[in-house]
Amino acid sequence: AAGDVTGCGWASCGACLFFNSHAKEILHCLKNKYFKELEDLEVDGQKVEVPQPLSWYPEELAWHTNLSRKILRKSPQLERFHQFLVSETESGNISRQEAVSMIPPLLLNVQPHHKILDMCAAPGSKTTQLIEMLHADMSVPFPEGFVIANDVDNKRCYLLVHQAKRLSSPCIMVVNHDASSIPRLTIDVDGRKEVLFYDRVLCDVPCSGDGTMRKNIDVWKKWTTLNSLQLHGLQLRIATRGVEQLAEGGRMVYSTCSLNPIEDEAVIASLLEKSEGALELADVSAELPGLKWMPGVTQWKVMTRDGQWFADWVDVPHSRHTQIRPTMFPPKEPEKLEAMHLERCLRILPHHQNTGGFFVAVLVKKSSMPWNKRQPKVQGKSVENREATQLSTATPTEGKPVDALEPESQLVTGTGDSEITTPENLENNENKKDGVCGPPPSKKMKLFGFKEDPFVFIPEDDPLFPPIEKFYALDPSFPRMNLLTRTTEGKKRQLYMVSKELRNVLLNNSERMKVINTGIKVWCRNNSGEEFDCAFRLAQEGIYTLYPFINSRIITISMEDVKTLLTQENPFFRKLSSETYSQAKDLTKGSVVLKYEPDSANPDALQCPIVLCGWRGKASIRTFVPKNERLHYLRMMGLDVSGEKKKEGVALTKDSTATTELPEDGLGEELRAEEAGLPDATPGCGPIAPDPPR
């Protein structure tokens, strides 16, 4: 529930990254409708606190509320507000998360051309922020950068997929590895195999969670000082692996929801010491004006579970050496300690701005790590001239030793060069089917969880594509090589699309990387598609990526047409505007694009563009849009849809004789395993009947 704990925050995500104007429309709707309803509201004799913007989050795109679940049920206005948040979250237009957990992605300072690794990504709130930042320029469907989001827990990876899918980006890949020993990835650069290094790494490591005790009752029951001692080694190994795969000039953010220096400053100090000057703590004190924080500590002690304190490693008895390690203590030499600038770490305390407790440190890589030979630097914006980046991962593993003093040399021996010379890998790649990226063989990696289907890129000469290209008059610039499917046998039922950079990663690393999900669905097969001149209809999930390349079967519609199409099941042509009818009457039956362009001369109308997938029948048109997305558009146009979430069935206004001749494409079929229960573009797509005016 939104606001069910103290310190809950939520941010507008730019409406599935369609256009920046969507975020502005949502913000306008919040301020002028929902917040106004709460301004003078009293519940049980107490005035309700209106949500406030987070002062440190740019452009008022993040807001903070203290509403509890109990109070939400006591007022119709609060219930409507809650339904709005839930519906917009499901559509991907709003993300709800702990306010302080929004800080690490902001401090990464992501640009659209950056290659980003999210090492411990599940459940995915920070990942969605990173995706949003990649798509800062909404006019570019394929940014040069991408996000590789990793988690060690196979089940949590599917939760991560669900979160990422809400934003419909072709630039996200979800992988399943142990972050502390994630394999090195390679990419093809002008015919050479080179190591993939990342411009940005988010290292939000597993921690004891003592900063969450205001909302997490389990922390009170289970917390001991032993938690931090057991996690320290893993945290250091993950952070080490992260900086190994960071490009020179790149930035890594290390964060925990713990305030224990063993998990925080001790990890950073050890990492800085081992880097021998290759890393430095960045001063980010001015990057988030309005954020209240305390500087990192420079002195601390280590405490055992039974309450025994140690100020120095030399004081630790030999019997404790497996539990307490030298890296847990602050550096002895004052000069070395001062040079580390641990005070540049940020400690966010719960009572300062009514949040959870949080620790953040920003590391910049000045040169190659001492155990690496050489690696590429972060360069300009050109893909050709910029070296790529490399993958890392993080999450706790049972039974894994937590000592972090040795793994660097073990993990990177012989792989520091940007040129990779491994004949066996090249031979394996040559023997593979062209364009088929399957899961890693079990003899090389023990697989857990579901077995994933392969990623198969559509060959250039595949006869499947020309009819699609002709039917939709695709632009010659359409990147057809980026199309893939998830089957090597039988008919291809769904077509997905990835960016060319992720295609490069997939084709060159299928033997060493377990990919859970990537790509967005752009076309779905119709069983009877041949009679409509094209076997594939458009999918709403990928329409905003696909639309810039489509030059045919586009119908421009008015705002009244949008309302009609989203509230009636199969409206006859006569129910639409004459302009819309004149465009639709000459089109053959089949999939169409319905485009609404805002009228700047009419400020009361919806001021963000809308692109919908539709189907042109004999005498009617219908849309293929998921229910939550329909609710979103209707809400933005001022219709009251608050009652819809309560109804078990959806009320439809239906022409009794309208027949749209829908494609037979198995709309009720079970979703593929890799979609992890995500809503298809069609289930639940029935139009919404808004509540009558009051």
XYZ file of C-alpha atoms in Angstrom:
694
model
C 0.000 0.000 0.000
C 1.231 3.473 -0.758
C 2.370 5.309 2.310
C 1.805 2.370 4.620
C 5.068 3.116 6.443
C 6.748 6.244 7.652
C 9.109 7.584 5.039
C 7.478 6.131 1.951
C 8.321 8.030 -1.209
C 7.168 7.757 -4.778
C 8.342 9.231 -8.034
C 6.776 9.820 -11.404
C 8.622 7.736 -13.995
C 7.721 9.630 -17.144
C 4.770 7.420 -18.101
C 6.598 4.277 -19.101
C 9.248 6.598 -20.533
C 6.969 7.390 -23.458
C 7.384 11.154 -23.332
C 8.447 13.592 -20.654
C 5.071 15.311 -20.966
C 3.378 12.249 -19.426
C 5.199 12.858 -16.150
C 4.102 16.491 -16.227
C 0.490 15.461 -16.845
C 0.567 13.062 -13.885
C 2.067 15.762 -11.678
C -0.604 18.208 -12.842
C -3.307 15.637 -12.050
C -1.859 14.988 -8.582
C -1.586 18.635 -7.626
C -4.875 19.870 -9.058
C -7.086 16.935 -8.147
C -5.861 14.517 -5.500
C -3.814 16.883 -3.342
C -6.538 19.533 -3.399
C -9.026 16.967 -2.106
C -6.732 16.299 0.866
C -5.993 19.920 1.780
C -8.808 20.396 4.311
C -9.516 16.736 5.007
C -9.899 15.548 8.599
C -10.060 11.906 9.699
C -10.978 11.018 13.294
C -10.583 14.673 14.260
C -7.038 14.936 12.887
C -6.002 16.918 9.829
C -4.558 14.741 7.077
C -1.018 15.653 6.075
C -0.847 16.464 2.363
C 2.047 14.760 0.494
C 5.114 16.971 0.085
C 7.787 17.004 -2.646
C 11.219 15.679 -1.721
C 13.299 18.857 -1.704
C 16.393 17.110 -3.043
C 14.741 15.260 -5.962
C 14.863 17.158 -9.291
C 11.811 18.810 -10.855
C 9.386 17.827 -8.074
C 9.178 14.327 -9.551
C 9.344 12.609 -6.141
C 6.886 13.054 -3.284
C 6.717 11.875 0.304
C 3.696 10.735 2.323
C 3.135 9.443 5.851
C -0.327 7.982 5.322
C -0.900 4.631 7.013
C -2.974 1.734 5.713
C -5.412 2.198 8.561
C -6.229 5.799 7.695
C -6.551 5.047 3.965
C -9.678 2.992 4.650
C -11.418 5.760 6.583
C -11.932 8.337 3.860
C -13.283 8.109 0.279
C -10.816 10.812 -0.822
C -7.849 8.872 0.567
C -9.155 5.669 -0.943
C -9.362 7.301 -4.381
C -5.835 8.652 -3.942
C -4.613 5.191 -2.977
C -6.316 3.591 -5.994
C -4.677 6.192 -8.222
C -1.218 5.338 -6.854
C -1.760 1.579 -7.187
C -3.078 1.830 -10.754
C -0.357 4.215 -11.944
C 2.296 2.029 -10.309
C 1.030 -1.044 -12.154
C 1.148 0.929 -15.407
C 4.753 1.965 -14.771
C 3.972 5.671 -14.487
C 4.799 5.899 -10.782
C 7.313 4.002 -8.652
C 6.777 3.653 -4.914
C 9.762 3.023 -2.678
C 11.588 4.124 0.446
C 12.566 7.756 -0.107
C 16.281 7.336 0.691
C 16.636 4.410 -1.699
C 16.098 6.890 -4.540
C 19.443 8.549 -3.722
C 22.014 6.097 -5.231
C 20.734 6.304 -8.850
C 20.703 10.109 -8.631
C 24.332 10.176 -7.479
C 25.390 7.927 -10.378
C 24.759 10.902 -12.683
C 23.625 8.638 -15.532
C 23.744 9.829 -19.155
C 21.886 8.145 -22.068
C 25.106 6.725 -23.542
C 26.262 5.024 -20.318
C 26.671 1.273 -19.909
C 25.325 0.526 -16.432
C 25.592 -2.476 -14.142
C 23.122 -2.861 -11.271
C 24.836 -5.554 -9.213
C 22.153 -6.415 -6.639
C 19.082 -5.187 -8.457
C 16.018 -7.006 -7.036
C 13.303 -6.007 -6.390
C 14.089 -3.335 -8.991
C 13.028 0.120 -7.785
C 16.489 1.583 -8.375
C 16.704 -0.226 -11.720
C 13.585 1.573 -12.937
C 15.198 4.900 -12.015
C 18.266 3.975 -14.060
C 16.136 3.012 -17.067
C 14.281 6.312 -16.829
C 17.584 8.219 -16.831
C 18.770 6.342 -19.932
C 15.667 7.565 -21.730
C 16.090 11.206 -20.746
C 15.760 12.149 -24.423
C 12.341 10.713 -25.218
C 12.750 11.293 -28.953
C 15.457 8.589 -29.122
C 13.883 5.093 -29.055
C 17.252 3.345 -28.684
C 19.723 5.101 -26.365
C 23.340 4.053 -26.803
C 23.537 2.922 -23.198
C 21.913 0.003 -21.409
C 21.299 -1.449 -17.956
C 22.344 -4.963 -16.988
C 20.429 -5.770 -13.806
C 21.597 -8.766 -11.806
C 20.472 -10.734 -8.795
C 21.728 -14.005 -7.316
C 18.229 -15.180 -6.348
C 16.445 -16.739 -9.318
C 12.946 -16.051 -7.972
C 13.773 -12.428 -7.177
C 15.013 -12.044 -10.762
C 11.434 -12.512 -11.962
C 10.264 -9.802 -9.591
C 12.978 -7.650 -11.130
C 11.686 -8.505 -14.612
C 8.181 -7.445 -13.586
C 9.433 -4.077 -12.337
C 11.579 -3.411 -15.393
C 8.858 -4.475 -17.857
C 6.603 -1.678 -16.604
C 8.896 0.813 -18.322
C 8.950 -0.960 -21.725
C 12.601 -0.341 -22.537
C 14.667 -2.234 -25.143
C 17.806 -1.345 -23.158
C 17.449 -3.567 -20.066
C 18.754 -7.098 -19.510
C 18.103 -9.148 -16.360
C 20.749 -11.753 -15.455
C 21.136 -14.283 -12.641
C 24.621 -14.520 -11.094
C 26.461 -14.231 -7.797
C 27.648 -10.621 -7.809
C 30.908 -11.363 -6.061
C 32.057 -13.673 -8.870
C 30.117 -12.560 -11.911
C 31.758 -13.635 -15.175
C 33.546 -11.143 -17.346
C 31.615 -10.265 -20.480
C 33.054 -9.494 -23.881
C 31.721 -7.556 -26.846
C 32.653 -7.269 -30.483
C 34.391 -4.000 -31.362
C 35.310 -3.725 -35.053
C 35.774 -7.488 -35.271
C 37.826 -7.776 -32.066
C 36.687 -9.346 -28.820
C 37.089 -6.827 -26.003
C 36.178 -6.797 -22.330
C 32.958 -5.015 -21.468
C 33.619 -2.297 -18.874
C 30.844 -0.194 -17.354
C 30.576 3.586 -17.183
C 28.395 3.323 -14.071
C 28.034 0.607 -11.422
C 25.344 0.551 -8.747
C 26.502 -1.540 -5.807
C 23.551 -1.644 -3.381
C 24.833 -4.608 -1.386
C 23.004 -7.052 0.924
C 23.163 -5.693 4.467
C 21.866 -6.196 8.005
C 19.143 -3.596 7.388
C 19.386 -1.886 10.764
C 18.501 1.409 9.080
C 15.027 0.050 8.311
C 13.996 -0.699 11.889
C 11.272 1.963 11.855
C 9.288 -0.059 9.322
C 10.765 -3.572 9.563
C 9.798 -5.316 12.793
C 11.975 -8.338 11.974
C 15.079 -6.215 12.484
C 14.169 -5.805 16.165
C 13.788 -9.549 16.580
C 16.773 -10.793 14.586
C 19.435 -8.075 14.713
C 22.792 -8.848 16.339
C 26.280 -7.456 15.795
C 27.136 -10.829 14.256
C 25.067 -9.924 11.168
C 27.520 -7.226 10.134
C 30.558 -9.401 10.847
C 29.180 -12.121 8.593
C 28.233 -9.761 5.759
C 31.365 -7.595 5.694
C 33.413 -10.011 3.584
C 30.673 -10.518 1.037
C 30.085 -6.775 0.775
C 33.774 -6.153 0.179
C 33.982 -8.888 -2.465
C 30.978 -7.476 -4.298
C 32.347 -3.927 -4.174
C 35.735 -5.197 -5.361
C 34.129 -6.991 -8.278
C 32.225 -3.826 -9.103
C 35.290 -1.577 -9.338
C 37.124 -4.238 -11.355
C 34.480 -3.900 -14.044
C 34.255 -0.111 -13.897
C 35.847 1.857 -16.737
C 38.482 4.472 -15.934
C 36.720 7.736 -15.228
C 33.570 5.796 -14.319
C 31.554 6.162 -11.124
C 30.394 3.470 -8.697
C 27.875 4.116 -5.921
C 28.146 1.821 -2.884
C 25.099 1.870 -0.607
C 23.506 0.007 2.298
C 20.420 0.466 4.469
C 22.643 -0.031 7.518
C 24.401 2.519 9.723
C 26.982 0.053 11.046
C 30.496 1.219 10.045
C 31.586 -2.422 9.613
C 29.265 -2.592 6.585
C 29.893 0.980 5.482
C 33.132 2.919 6.054
C 35.122 -0.270 6.766
C 34.289 -1.635 3.289
C 35.105 1.684 1.609
C 38.373 2.117 3.550
C 39.529 -1.397 2.669
C 38.640 -0.873 -0.994
C 40.509 2.453 -1.121
C 43.555 0.947 0.571
C 43.738 -1.987 -1.842
C 43.249 0.263 -4.868
C 46.580 2.029 -4.181
C 45.258 5.338 -5.464
C 43.208 3.944 -8.366
C 39.984 4.928 -6.577
C 38.923 8.070 -4.787
C 35.852 9.097 -2.837
C 33.975 11.792 -4.739
C 32.720 14.862 -2.923
C 28.995 14.858 -3.749
C 27.906 17.211 -0.967
C 26.539 19.743 -3.471
C 24.869 17.315 -5.878
C 21.585 16.919 -3.982
C 20.783 20.308 -2.467
C 18.169 20.003 0.256
C 19.244 16.531 1.387
C 20.222 16.374 5.055
C 23.123 14.057 5.825
C 26.000 13.453 8.221
C 29.618 12.915 7.119
C 31.133 9.439 7.246
C 32.890 8.390 10.455
C 36.654 7.916 10.632
C 36.949 5.970 13.890
C 34.973 2.952 15.080
C 35.311 -0.261 17.076
C 34.288 -3.837 16.341
C 31.895 -5.628 18.686
C 31.277 -9.376 18.959
C 27.895 -10.955 19.563
C 28.637 -11.402 23.260
C 29.429 -7.692 23.695
C 33.225 -7.734 23.548
C 34.780 -4.651 21.902
C 38.001 -4.438 19.877
C 39.618 -1.182 18.756
C 42.507 -2.756 16.822
C 43.197 -5.967 14.899
C 46.193 -6.743 17.143
C 43.834 -6.996 20.116
C 41.721 -9.722 18.504
C 42.549 -13.187 19.917
C 43.471 -15.873 17.414
C 40.287 -17.783 18.164
C 38.283 -14.846 16.762
C 40.253 -14.451 13.525
C 37.714 -16.345 11.415
C 34.922 -14.038 12.606
C 36.764 -10.711 12.760
C 39.039 -9.629 9.912
C 41.676 -6.851 9.612
C 39.565 -5.050 6.957
C 36.900 -4.317 9.593
C 39.112 -1.769 11.387
C 39.936 1.823 10.378
C 43.449 2.462 9.002
C 46.048 3.112 11.720
C 48.171 5.742 9.975
C 46.601 9.231 10.353
C 47.993 10.356 6.966
C 46.488 7.399 5.139
C 43.160 7.852 6.928
C 43.059 11.558 6.098
C 43.877 10.906 2.435
C 40.871 8.586 2.142
C 38.419 11.408 2.951
C 35.917 9.067 4.575
C 34.000 12.152 5.652
C 32.796 12.356 2.033
C 30.538 9.348 2.642
C 26.897 10.270 3.270
C 25.038 9.020 6.346
C 21.291 9.687 6.207
C 19.740 9.477 9.678
C 16.026 8.655 10.126
C 15.116 11.600 12.353
C 16.602 14.277 10.073
C 13.926 14.113 7.350
C 11.598 11.306 8.446
C 13.177 8.546 6.339
C 14.952 5.264 6.829
C 18.637 5.135 7.744
C 20.980 4.926 4.772
C 24.665 4.994 3.817
C 26.021 6.110 0.431
C 29.565 6.437 -0.912
C 30.491 7.530 -4.444
C 33.755 6.145 -5.848
C 35.481 7.412 -8.985
C 37.999 5.254 -10.816
C 41.067 7.315 -11.695
C 43.180 4.503 -13.144
C 43.293 0.755 -13.640
C 43.219 -1.382 -10.491
C 46.718 -2.531 -9.448
C 45.966 -6.181 -10.269
C 44.641 -5.301 -13.753
C 46.953 -4.655 -16.679
C 44.982 -2.072 -18.650
C 41.411 -1.204 -19.535
C 39.443 1.336 -21.571
C 38.513 4.769 -20.341
C 35.094 6.402 -20.326
C 35.061 8.447 -23.515
C 32.766 10.650 -25.570
C 29.330 9.900 -26.966
C 30.232 7.919 -30.079
C 29.696 4.195 -29.754
C 32.453 3.461 -32.225
C 35.035 5.466 -30.309
C 33.891 4.565 -26.841
C 34.981 1.334 -25.257
C 32.186 -0.702 -23.745
C 31.844 -1.899 -20.219
C 31.568 -5.039 -18.128
C 29.073 -6.954 -15.994
C 29.058 -7.569 -12.248
C 26.561 -8.908 -9.720
C 25.791 -9.110 -6.029
C 23.802 -10.957 -3.449
C 24.477 -13.167 -0.434
C 25.288 -16.826 -1.013
C 24.892 -19.452 1.636
C 27.976 -21.377 2.621
C 30.291 -18.964 0.798
C 33.341 -17.758 2.766
C 33.097 -14.097 3.718
C 36.806 -13.366 3.718
C 37.465 -10.771 1.027
C 41.244 -10.461 1.057
C 42.031 -12.780 -1.858
C 39.356 -12.784 -4.561
C 40.685 -9.966 -6.744
C 43.648 -11.889 -8.036
C 41.611 -15.064 -8.365
C 38.858 -13.384 -10.376
C 40.854 -11.301 -12.816
C 44.119 -13.121 -13.427
C 44.902 -12.861 -17.105
C 41.760 -10.895 -17.980
C 42.847 -7.342 -17.348
C 43.604 -6.614 -20.992
C 40.932 -5.121 -23.191
C 41.814 -7.687 -25.874
C 40.590 -11.197 -25.115
C 42.507 -14.143 -26.566
C 40.764 -17.355 -25.584
C 40.755 -19.807 -28.507
C 38.300 -22.195 -26.872
C 35.731 -19.415 -26.442
C 36.117 -18.312 -30.046
C 35.743 -21.894 -31.233
C 32.593 -22.352 -29.178
C 31.112 -19.186 -30.629
C 31.895 -20.297 -34.175
C 30.232 -23.671 -33.650
C 27.020 -22.101 -32.345
C 24.019 -21.497 -34.556
C 24.107 -17.985 -35.942
C 22.027 -15.627 -33.851
C 21.036 -18.226 -31.239
C 21.873 -17.266 -27.677
C 20.984 -20.102 -25.349
C 21.507 -20.544 -21.625
C 25.013 -21.521 -20.465
C 25.733 -25.272 -20.510
C 25.260 -26.985 -17.149
C 28.806 -28.347 -17.100
C 30.107 -24.766 -16.916
C 27.498 -23.257 -14.644
C 25.079 -24.853 -12.243
C 21.640 -23.544 -13.161
C 18.893 -22.947 -10.640
C 15.214 -22.146 -11.084
C 13.372 -22.203 -14.401
C 15.119 -23.244 -17.565
C 15.090 -20.241 -19.881
C 14.238 -20.386 -23.564
C 16.992 -19.287 -25.948
C 17.215 -15.820 -27.487
C 17.139 -16.254 -31.264
C 17.792 -13.249 -33.483
C 15.815 -13.143 -36.734
C 18.171 -13.839 -39.676
C 18.447 -11.127 -42.294
C 16.989 -13.389 -44.985
C 14.111 -14.712 -42.864
C 10.914 -14.728 -45.010
C 8.936 -13.766 -41.890
C 10.013 -10.113 -42.002
C 9.275 -8.748 -45.534
C 5.439 -8.988 -45.141
C 5.703 -7.081 -41.839
C 7.987 -4.493 -43.416
C 5.594 -3.962 -46.321
C 2.364 -3.959 -44.260
C 3.588 -1.277 -41.853
C 5.820 0.531 -44.402
C 8.742 0.379 -42.013
C 11.431 2.994 -42.450
C 14.700 1.787 -44.039
C 16.455 2.786 -40.805
C 14.485 0.176 -38.821
C 17.051 -2.028 -37.000
C 15.690 -5.399 -38.133
C 18.808 -7.204 -36.876
C 17.706 -6.360 -33.332
C 14.533 -8.449 -33.606
C 14.537 -11.717 -31.688
C 12.230 -14.535 -30.661
C 12.350 -17.102 -27.857
C 12.074 -20.318 -29.857
C 14.214 -22.261 -32.319
C 11.368 -24.546 -33.452
C 7.879 -24.078 -34.835
C 6.102 -20.804 -35.521
C 7.434 -17.664 -33.947
C 4.544 -16.350 -31.834
C 6.119 -13.220 -30.331
C 8.774 -10.884 -31.704
C 10.908 -8.881 -29.290
C 13.370 -6.067 -29.811
C 16.596 -5.068 -28.058
C 19.061 -2.253 -28.652
C 22.062 -3.010 -30.863
C 24.382 -2.746 -27.837
C 22.477 -5.448 -25.956
C 22.428 -7.556 -29.128
C 26.215 -7.358 -29.104
C 26.297 -8.484 -25.464
C 23.887 -11.375 -26.068
C 25.668 -12.755 -29.128
C 29.092 -12.722 -27.496
C 28.296 -14.047 -24.007
C 25.650 -16.758 -24.201
C 28.116 -19.403 -22.974
C 29.017 -17.565 -19.784
C 25.904 -15.588 -18.856
C 22.495 -16.683 -17.590
C 20.010 -14.234 -19.058
C 16.561 -14.223 -17.472
C 14.904 -11.626 -19.681
C 15.618 -8.910 -22.197
C 13.827 -7.070 -24.969
C 10.304 -5.677 -25.325
C 7.473 -7.314 -27.231
C 6.747 -5.454 -30.466
C 4.653 -7.914 -32.535
C 2.349 -10.858 -31.745
C 1.299 -13.508 -34.266
C -2.333 -13.850 -35.358
C -3.317 -17.435 -36.119
C -5.436 -16.160 -38.997
C -3.051 -13.347 -39.830
C -2.419 -14.311 -43.444
C -5.923 -13.236 -44.443
C -5.099 -9.750 -43.101
C -1.984 -9.409 -45.313
C 0.283 -9.654 -42.261
C 0.641 -12.469 -39.740
C 1.684 -10.145 -36.915
C -0.231 -7.447 -35.068
C 1.343 -4.636 -33.052
C 1.865 -5.033 -29.282
C 1.156 -2.076 -26.989
C 4.183 -2.947 -24.845
C 6.594 -1.916 -27.574
C 4.557 0.592 -29.572
C 6.453 3.676 -28.381
C 9.734 2.096 -29.494
C 8.279 0.908 -32.795
C 6.187 3.949 -33.723
C 9.034 6.192 -35.037
C 9.722 3.572 -37.753
C 6.101 3.005 -38.895
C 4.957 4.986 -41.960
C 1.650 3.307 -42.747
C -1.622 2.347 -41.036
C -1.471 5.357 -38.726
C -4.782 6.988 -37.798
C -4.673 10.396 -36.110
C -7.482 10.670 -33.566
C -8.994 13.391 -31.396
C -9.302 13.398 -27.612
C -13.002 12.498 -27.915
C -12.017 9.558 -30.132
C -9.556 8.405 -27.469
C -12.327 8.447 -24.863
C -14.669 6.551 -27.176
C -12.099 3.907 -28.077
C -11.079 3.346 -24.460
C -14.613 3.170 -23.051
C -16.439 1.232 -25.799
C -15.604 -2.284 -26.862
C -16.082 -2.083 -30.649
C -17.237 1.420 -31.614
C -18.634 1.765 -35.128
C -16.864 4.196 -37.452
C -19.891 6.498 -37.148
C -19.173 6.990 -33.433
C -15.755 8.416 -34.227
C -14.974 11.829 -35.681
C -15.332 12.365 -39.409
C -11.574 12.962 -39.659
C -10.884 9.580 -38.076
C -13.443 7.836 -40.291
C -11.937 9.308 -43.456
C -8.535 7.883 -42.498
C -9.842 4.450 -41.461
C -12.272 3.737 -44.324
C -9.553 3.192 -46.934
C -7.409 0.912 -44.788
C -7.589 -2.854 -45.120
C -8.513 -4.939 -42.095
C -5.761 -5.523 -39.581
C -3.559 -3.895 -36.985
C -3.399 -0.082 -36.883
C -1.677 2.687 -34.924
C -3.963 5.224 -33.233
C -2.135 8.496 -32.563
C -3.360 11.456 -30.505
C -1.459 14.744 -30.863
C -2.098 17.409 -28.211
C -3.537 20.758 -29.246
C -1.379 23.509 -27.744
C -4.113 26.035 -28.551
C -6.454 24.200 -26.164
C -4.744 24.141 -22.757
C -7.689 22.286 -21.193
C -7.089 19.260 -23.428
C -4.609 16.513 -22.629
C -1.153 17.923 -23.365
C 0.815 14.718 -23.911
C 0.835 12.593 -27.081
C -0.687 9.095 -26.965
C 0.032 6.091 -29.217
C -2.331 3.105 -29.039
C -2.450 -0.249 -30.815
C -5.769 -0.930 -32.502
C -7.539 -3.286 -34.874
C -9.463 -2.083 -37.919
C -12.424 -4.363 -38.548
C -15.179 -4.283 -41.180
C -17.070 -1.377 -39.689
C -15.460 -0.709 -36.336
C -12.180 -0.186 -34.519
C -11.025 -1.480 -31.158
C -7.908 -0.972 -29.092
C -5.477 -3.515 -27.642
C -4.429 -1.723 -24.458
C -3.962 -3.222 -20.950
C -6.569 -2.164 -18.409
C -4.232 -0.131 -16.197
C -2.954 1.800 -19.175
C -6.543 2.539 -20.226
C -7.303 3.790 -16.729
C -4.225 6.000 -16.887
C -5.226 7.710 -20.138
C -8.848 8.178 -19.070
C -7.723 9.623 -15.751
C -5.388 12.057 -17.507
C -8.347 13.219 -19.606
C -10.335 14.044 -16.483
C -12.679 11.034 -16.375
C -13.508 9.530 -12.983
C -12.461 5.874 -13.075
C -12.039 5.410 -9.334
C -14.764 2.755 -9.160
C -13.170 0.454 -11.728
C -10.596 -1.141 -9.412
C -13.367 -2.352 -7.114
C -15.392 -4.075 -9.798
C -14.783 -7.721 -10.486
C -15.951 -7.351 -14.070
C -15.405 -4.382 -16.314
C -18.513 -2.511 -17.421
C -18.535 -2.140 -21.185
C -20.495 0.062 -23.503
C -20.951 -2.164 -26.524
C -22.495 -1.879 -29.944
C -24.750 -4.912 -30.134
C -24.065 -5.531 -33.809
C -20.487 -4.360 -34.070
C -18.051 -7.013 -35.225
C -14.390 -6.066 -35.258
C -13.243 -9.461 -36.567
C -10.489 -9.768 -34.015
C -7.396 -11.809 -34.786
C -7.373 -15.331 -33.450
C -4.118 -15.137 -31.578
C -4.802 -17.085 -28.421
C -5.511 -14.131 -26.167
C -6.146 -16.382 -23.188
C -3.065 -18.544 -23.573
C -0.675 -18.898 -20.684
C 2.258 -16.527 -20.634
C 5.768 -17.762 -21.255
C 7.909 -18.574 -18.249
C 10.293 -15.713 -18.934
C 7.486 -13.187 -18.664
C 7.080 -14.186 -15.025
C 3.396 -13.472 -14.729
C 3.619 -10.110 -16.446
C 0.428 -8.801 -18.034
C 0.317 -9.396 -21.776
C -0.678 -6.555 -24.018
C -4.079 -8.179 -24.463
C -5.370 -9.956 -21.325
C -7.584 -7.591 -19.390
C -7.714 -5.266 -22.391
C -11.450 -4.729 -22.325
C -12.487 -1.085 -22.529
C -13.326 0.784 -19.362
C -16.664 2.445 -18.744
C -16.057 5.562 -16.627
C -18.341 6.434 -13.757
C -21.207 8.755 -14.795
C -20.757 12.471 -14.029
C -21.728 13.465 -10.511
